[in-house]
Short mmCIF file of C-alpha atoms and ligand atoms in Angstrom, two decimals:
data_model
loop_
_atom_site.label_atom_id
_atom_site.label_comp_id
_atom_site.label_asym_id
_atom_site.label_seq_id
_atom_site.Cartn_x
_atom_site.Cartn_y
_atom_site.Cartn_z
CA MET I 16 -98.27 123.67 12.41
CA HIS I 17 -94.40 124.29 11.03
CA LEU I 18 -92.65 122.95 14.07
CA LEU I 19 -90.40 125.92 14.75
CA ASN I 20 -86.55 124.98 16.02
CA ALA I 21 -87.04 127.29 19.32
CA ASP I 22 -83.68 127.41 21.43
CA LEU I 23 -85.08 129.86 24.42
CA HIS I 24 -82.52 129.00 26.83
CA SER I 25 -78.72 129.77 26.70
CA HIS I 26 -75.51 131.61 27.92
CA SER I 27 -73.10 133.70 27.23
CA ASN I 28 -69.81 135.14 29.40
CA VAL I 29 -71.97 137.99 30.49
CA SER I 30 -73.14 135.25 33.23
CA ASP I 31 -71.75 132.32 33.09
CA GLY I 32 -71.58 130.53 30.05
CA THR I 33 -67.94 131.49 27.65
CA LEU I 34 -69.00 132.36 24.65
CA ALA I 35 -69.62 135.97 23.70
CA PRO I 36 -73.81 136.55 22.85
CA GLU I 37 -72.54 136.76 19.27
CA ALA I 38 -70.16 133.82 19.56
CA VAL I 39 -73.49 131.67 21.36
CA ALA I 40 -75.97 133.43 18.29
CA GLU I 41 -73.37 131.66 15.66
CA ARG I 42 -73.57 128.51 17.07
CA ALA I 43 -77.20 128.75 17.43
CA ARG I 44 -77.38 129.49 13.63
CA ALA I 45 -75.07 126.50 12.90
CA GLY I 46 -77.43 124.15 14.96
CA GLY I 47 -80.37 125.51 12.93
CA VAL I 48 -82.13 127.54 15.03
CA GLU I 49 -85.11 129.96 13.89
CA LEU I 50 -86.15 131.22 17.26
CA TRP I 51 -83.63 132.23 19.93
CA ALA I 52 -83.07 133.83 23.24
CA LEU I 53 -80.04 134.06 25.38
CA THR I 54 -80.99 134.13 28.74
CA ASP I 55 -78.28 135.22 30.71
CA HIS I 56 -78.83 134.90 34.69
CA ASP I 57 -80.17 137.63 36.53
CA GLU I 58 -78.64 140.48 33.65
CA LEU I 59 -79.90 141.68 30.68
CA GLY I 60 -76.06 143.06 29.44
CA GLY I 61 -75.81 140.61 26.80
CA GLN I 62 -79.61 141.57 25.10
CA ARG I 63 -78.86 143.87 22.75
CA ARG I 64 -75.32 142.42 21.14
CA ALA I 65 -77.90 139.09 20.84
CA ARG I 66 -80.62 140.66 19.29
CA ASP I 67 -78.21 142.31 16.62
CA ALA I 68 -76.22 139.28 15.85
CA ALA I 69 -79.70 136.87 15.52
CA LEU I 70 -80.92 139.56 13.06
CA ALA I 71 -78.10 139.63 11.36
CA LEU I 72 -77.42 135.71 10.92
CA GLY I 73 -81.55 135.70 9.98
CA MET I 74 -82.77 134.11 13.50
CA HIS I 75 -86.09 135.26 14.90
CA TRP I 76 -85.34 136.61 18.41
CA LEU I 77 -87.14 137.18 21.94
CA SER I 78 -85.31 138.91 24.96
CA GLY I 79 -84.80 136.32 27.63
CA VAL I 80 -83.36 136.38 31.39
CA GLU I 81 -83.20 133.45 34.00
CA ILE I 82 -84.17 134.79 37.61
CA SER I 83 -82.20 132.74 40.66
CA VAL I 84 -85.73 132.89 43.01
CA SER I 85 -85.81 131.18 46.24
CA PHE I 86 -88.44 128.60 46.97
CA ALA I 87 -89.15 126.27 50.19
CA GLY I 88 -85.16 126.49 50.55
CA GLU I 89 -84.12 125.38 47.42
CA THR I 90 -82.59 127.61 44.38
CA VAL I 91 -85.59 127.83 42.08
CA HIS I 92 -84.85 128.98 37.81
CA ILE I 93 -87.59 131.39 36.33
CA VAL I 94 -87.17 132.36 32.86
CA GLY I 95 -88.67 135.33 31.25
CA LEU I 96 -88.77 135.67 27.73
CA GLY I 97 -90.26 138.85 25.05
CA PHE I 98 -89.80 141.17 27.73
CA ASP I 99 -89.26 144.93 27.45
CA ILE I 100 -85.39 144.80 27.99
CA ASP I 101 -85.21 148.69 28.96
CA ASP I 102 -87.92 148.12 31.90
CA PRO I 103 -86.58 149.73 34.73
CA ALA I 104 -88.48 147.91 37.43
CA LEU I 105 -87.30 144.71 35.94
CA GLU I 106 -83.51 146.47 35.55
CA ALA I 107 -83.48 147.29 39.24
CA GLY I 108 -84.84 143.86 40.41
CA LEU I 109 -82.21 142.09 38.48
CA ALA I 110 -80.06 144.61 39.62
CA ALA I 111 -80.96 143.79 43.68
CA THR I 112 -81.09 139.35 42.77
CA ARG I 113 -77.14 139.89 41.49
CA GLY I 114 -75.80 142.24 44.33
CA GLY I 115 -74.36 140.19 47.09
CA ARG I 116 -73.39 137.34 44.92
CA ARG I 117 -69.56 138.76 45.49
CA GLU I 118 -69.85 138.49 49.84
CA ARG I 119 -71.13 134.83 48.62
CA ALA I 120 -68.04 134.08 46.35
CA LEU I 121 -65.64 135.64 49.27
CA GLN I 122 -67.91 133.03 51.77
CA MET I 123 -67.23 130.60 49.30
CA ALA I 124 -63.34 130.58 49.05
CA GLU I 125 -63.11 130.73 52.30
CA GLY I 126 -64.86 127.45 52.66
CA LEU I 127 -62.89 126.06 50.46
CA ALA I 128 -59.27 127.54 51.78
CA GLN I 129 -60.53 125.38 55.00
CA VAL I 130 -60.43 122.02 52.77
CA GLY I 131 -56.47 123.44 51.78
CA ILE I 132 -57.80 125.19 48.25
CA ARG I 133 -56.37 128.73 48.36
CA GLY I 134 -56.89 131.43 46.16
CA ALA I 135 -60.46 130.00 44.53
CA PHE I 136 -61.99 133.46 44.96
CA GLU I 137 -59.28 135.13 42.45
CA GLY I 138 -59.03 132.21 40.50
CA ALA I 139 -62.65 132.06 39.60
CA LEU I 140 -62.53 135.62 38.92
CA ARG I 141 -59.97 135.30 36.47
CA TYR I 142 -62.53 132.86 34.35
CA VAL I 143 -65.78 136.55 35.03
CA GLY I 144 -66.70 137.84 32.00
CA ASN I 145 -69.01 140.51 34.33
CA PRO I 146 -67.55 141.01 37.61
CA GLU I 147 -71.16 141.40 39.04
CA LEU I 148 -72.15 138.24 38.10
CA ILE I 149 -69.56 135.20 39.89
CA SER I 150 -71.17 132.15 40.13
CA ARG I 151 -70.20 129.09 41.29
CA THR I 152 -69.58 127.81 37.69
CA HIS I 153 -66.66 130.49 37.82
CA PHE I 154 -65.17 128.32 40.66
CA ALA I 155 -66.06 125.08 39.19
CA ARG I 156 -63.50 125.87 35.99
CA PHE I 157 -61.14 127.14 38.44
CA LEU I 158 -60.89 124.05 40.44
CA VAL I 159 -61.20 122.09 36.76
CA GLU I 160 -58.10 123.94 36.00
CA THR I 161 -56.16 123.71 38.60
CA GLY I 162 -56.40 119.60 38.88
CA VAL I 163 -58.78 119.48 41.93
CA CYS I 164 -61.32 117.60 39.95
CA PRO I 165 -61.44 116.01 36.52
CA ASP I 166 -64.38 118.50 35.26
CA THR I 167 -67.22 120.72 36.21
CA HIS I 168 -69.76 118.17 37.09
CA THR I 169 -67.37 116.72 40.06
CA VAL I 170 -66.68 119.64 41.58
CA PHE I 171 -70.54 120.71 42.20
CA LYS I 172 -70.37 117.36 43.71
CA ARG I 173 -68.10 117.68 46.34
CA TYR I 174 -67.40 121.13 46.98
CA LEU I 175 -70.45 123.41 45.74
CA THR I 176 -73.43 122.24 46.70
CA PRO I 177 -75.29 121.95 50.05
CA GLY I 178 -73.27 120.14 52.67
CA ASN I 179 -69.96 120.82 51.06
CA PRO I 180 -67.16 122.88 51.79
CA GLY I 181 -67.19 125.48 49.18
CA TYR I 182 -71.68 126.05 49.48
CA VAL I 183 -72.69 129.01 50.92
CA PRO I 184 -76.92 129.42 51.16
CA HIS I 185 -77.94 132.38 48.86
CA ARG I 186 -81.47 134.24 49.48
CA TRP I 187 -82.36 135.25 46.30
CA ALA I 188 -85.46 136.73 44.82
CA ARG I 189 -88.99 135.78 45.60
CA LEU I 190 -90.85 134.37 43.24
CA SER I 191 -94.24 136.61 43.36
CA ASP I 192 -91.30 139.43 42.81
CA ALA I 193 -89.95 137.52 39.82
CA LEU I 194 -92.93 137.10 38.00
CA ALA I 195 -93.91 140.54 38.81
CA TRP I 196 -90.96 141.93 37.07
CA ILE I 197 -90.95 139.93 34.43
CA HIS I 198 -95.05 140.67 33.93
CA GLY I 199 -94.21 144.32 34.33
CA ALA I 200 -92.10 144.47 31.68
CA GLY I 201 -94.78 142.72 29.20
CA GLY I 202 -93.28 139.44 29.56
CA VAL I 203 -94.05 135.61 29.75
CA ALA I 204 -92.60 133.72 32.92
CA VAL I 205 -91.19 129.62 32.70
CA ILE I 206 -90.21 127.54 35.25
CA ALA I 207 -87.00 126.62 33.93
CA HIS I 208 -85.43 122.56 34.26
CA PRO I 209 -88.31 121.66 36.93
CA GLY I 210 -86.42 118.12 37.08
CA ARG I 211 -83.52 119.61 38.19
CA TYR I 212 -84.72 120.72 41.93
CA ARG I 213 -84.85 118.76 44.85
CA PHE I 214 -88.46 118.95 45.65
CA THR I 215 -90.76 116.51 47.51
CA PRO I 216 -94.00 116.02 45.30
CA THR I 217 -95.50 118.44 47.93
CA GLU I 218 -93.38 121.20 47.13
CA GLU I 219 -93.56 120.47 43.71
CA TYR I 220 -97.19 121.25 43.76
CA ALA I 221 -96.92 124.58 45.80
CA LEU I 222 -94.25 125.46 43.36
CA LEU I 223 -96.84 125.23 40.26
CA THR I 224 -99.44 126.56 42.30
CA ASP I 225 -97.84 129.65 43.35
CA PHE I 226 -96.19 130.10 40.05
CA VAL I 227 -99.91 129.73 38.26
CA GLY I 228 -101.29 131.93 41.10
CA HIS I 229 -99.04 134.95 40.28
CA GLY I 230 -99.79 134.79 36.61
CA GLY I 231 -96.78 132.40 35.27
CA ARG I 232 -97.94 130.65 31.99
CA ALA I 233 -95.38 128.35 31.04
CA ILE I 234 -93.21 125.52 31.83
CA GLU I 235 -89.55 123.69 29.80
CA VAL I 236 -90.14 120.67 28.72
CA MET I 237 -87.21 120.15 26.20
CA THR I 238 -84.42 121.00 28.61
CA GLY I 239 -80.69 119.72 28.43
CA SER I 240 -80.98 119.08 32.27
CA HIS I 241 -83.99 116.70 31.14
CA ASN I 242 -83.92 112.60 31.09
CA ASP I 243 -87.23 111.18 28.79
CA ALA I 244 -88.72 110.36 31.97
CA GLU I 245 -88.52 113.80 32.71
CA ARG I 246 -89.69 114.92 29.40
CA ILE I 247 -92.89 112.98 29.76
CA LYS I 248 -93.52 113.88 33.54
CA TYR I 249 -93.27 117.58 32.79
CA ALA I 250 -95.33 117.55 29.58
CA ASP I 251 -98.22 115.97 31.41
CA THR I 252 -97.59 118.50 33.89
CA ALA I 253 -97.70 121.03 31.38
CA LEU I 254 -101.33 119.88 30.67
CA GLU I 255 -102.33 119.44 34.07
CA PHE I 256 -101.43 123.02 35.02
CA GLY I 257 -102.81 124.23 31.37
CA LEU I 258 -98.97 126.12 31.13
CA LEU I 259 -97.83 126.90 27.86
CA ALA I 260 -94.03 124.58 26.87
CA SER I 261 -90.97 125.43 26.08
CA ARG I 262 -87.92 124.62 24.85
CA GLY I 263 -84.18 125.55 25.46
CA SER I 264 -80.59 123.67 25.57
CA ASP I 265 -79.24 125.43 28.85
CA PHE I 266 -76.40 126.02 26.48
CA HIS I 267 -73.12 127.55 28.37
CA ASP I 268 -69.94 126.32 26.74
CA PRO I 269 -68.84 123.94 23.90
CA ASP I 270 -67.07 121.26 26.14
CA GLU I 271 -68.79 121.29 29.43
CA SER I 272 -72.67 121.78 27.55
CA ARG I 273 -73.68 118.04 26.62
CA THR I 274 -76.59 119.65 24.52
CA GLY I 275 -75.34 122.13 21.71
CA LEU I 276 -78.28 124.63 20.66
CA GLY I 277 -81.28 123.70 18.47
CA THR I 278 -80.70 119.70 18.94
CA LEU I 279 -83.39 118.74 21.61
CA PRO I 280 -86.12 116.54 20.36
CA ASP I 281 -89.31 118.91 18.97
CA LEU I 282 -92.32 119.67 21.78
CA PRO I 283 -94.84 116.96 21.98
CA GLY I 284 -97.81 117.82 19.40
CA LYS I 285 -99.85 117.76 22.46
CA LEU I 286 -98.35 121.00 23.84
CA GLN I 287 -98.86 124.38 23.30
CA PRO I 288 -95.12 126.04 22.51
CA VAL I 289 -94.75 129.01 24.70
CA TRP I 290 -93.77 131.18 21.51
CA GLU I 291 -97.39 130.78 20.20
CA ALA I 292 -98.89 133.25 22.79
CA LEU I 293 -95.26 135.54 22.42
CA GLY I 294 -95.69 136.22 18.69
CA ASP I 295 -96.20 139.64 18.49
CA ARG I 296 -92.86 140.13 21.25
CA ILE I 297 -91.10 138.33 18.67
CA VAL I 298 -88.14 140.62 16.86
CA ARG I 299 -87.83 139.19 13.44
CA PRO I 300 -84.88 139.67 10.55
CA GLY I 301 -84.91 141.71 7.77
P1 LIG K 20 -74.86 129.81 40.81
O1 LIG K 20 -76.14 131.32 40.17
O2 LIG K 20 -74.12 130.69 41.06
O3 LIG K 20 -75.73 129.47 41.88
O4 LIG K 20 -74.66 129.43 40.11
C1 LIG K 20 -75.55 128.03 39.32
C2 LIG K 20 -74.88 127.60 37.91
O5 LIG K 20 -74.17 126.65 38.30
C3 LIG K 20 -76.21 126.77 36.68
O6 LIG K 20 -76.74 128.04 35.90
C4 LIG K 20 -75.14 126.19 36.69
O7 LIG K 20 -74.63 126.56 35.44
C5 LIG K 20 -74.15 125.51 37.49
N1 LIG K 20 -74.44 124.51 37.78
C6 LIG K 20 -75.30 124.26 39.21
N2 LIG K 20 -75.53 122.99 39.08
C7 LIG K 20 -74.35 122.47 38.17
C8 LIG K 20 -73.61 120.74 38.45
N3 LIG K 20 -74.68 119.86 39.08
N4 LIG K 20 -73.25 120.71 37.17
C9 LIG K 20 -72.40 121.66 36.40
N5 LIG K 20 -72.82 122.91 36.58
C10 LIG K 20 -73.92 123.17 37.42
MN1 LIG K 21 -75.57 129.12 34.74
MN1 LIG K 22 -80.69 127.50 35.30
MN1 LIG K 23 -79.66 128.53 32.53
#
């Protein structure tokens, strides 16, 4: 089998990336990507531009989205691939999921003001490309700009994660709803960066069994978020649960992202790539 260079997880300034969809496409092409998906958080606004740019550059393209889900007290990200970008129920579900981000951001700014960091809401807004999609990442960029922290990773550690002053808990979509929206639109659901969640083994097992129970079919094995041990662990998980495997950099920005588009190792040969189940959903150039 030809080992396709697929990158099925990336962000533009339609959510919390810094580049326009066309510029992300160009970086994907430059990284050797042959099959690309833009997976902005809770938002489809960049999909047409991504498709047109991908095809103009000679790449194959899949529609994509990364849905924020609350599960067992943790935020879990579910990537949808190969769905109809005009599906009204998916769009309505995503709109409901994004709603409340502005309120949350105002509360985050209040928390930061209490520790002496003023103007964070207005500051974060200056980094926002899409007013409906203000995220913790935009706050992180503002706190780096103002010299509060040296880099965004430190901002998350000190200010934007549970137990810290800028953290505000939020109720995202239900797992069953997110999967129903993706499946209703003809797509395949993928558990994003499973190694990132702070789950006990029991909670992780519950996520996997619920995901499979609701028709979820794939899991990210090669992601910018996994170290070598996690790549091995989740390759085994894919086999154990009969899941297809996905590969994606989770690119956000040339300086912030450790993993460039198209640069991850290939999926282990024993796994079935998710794109093999998406043949008829892949849009081909020319
Ligand atoms: P939100 O959807 O507003 O909760 O923001 C989540 C986003 O923050 C993720 O999609 C990542 O882009 C980013 N993020 C989460 N944790 C970290 C971290 N430790 N360092 C840098 N960025 C992070
Ligand atoms: Mn993000
Ligand atoms: Mn994510
Ligand atoms: Mn992501």
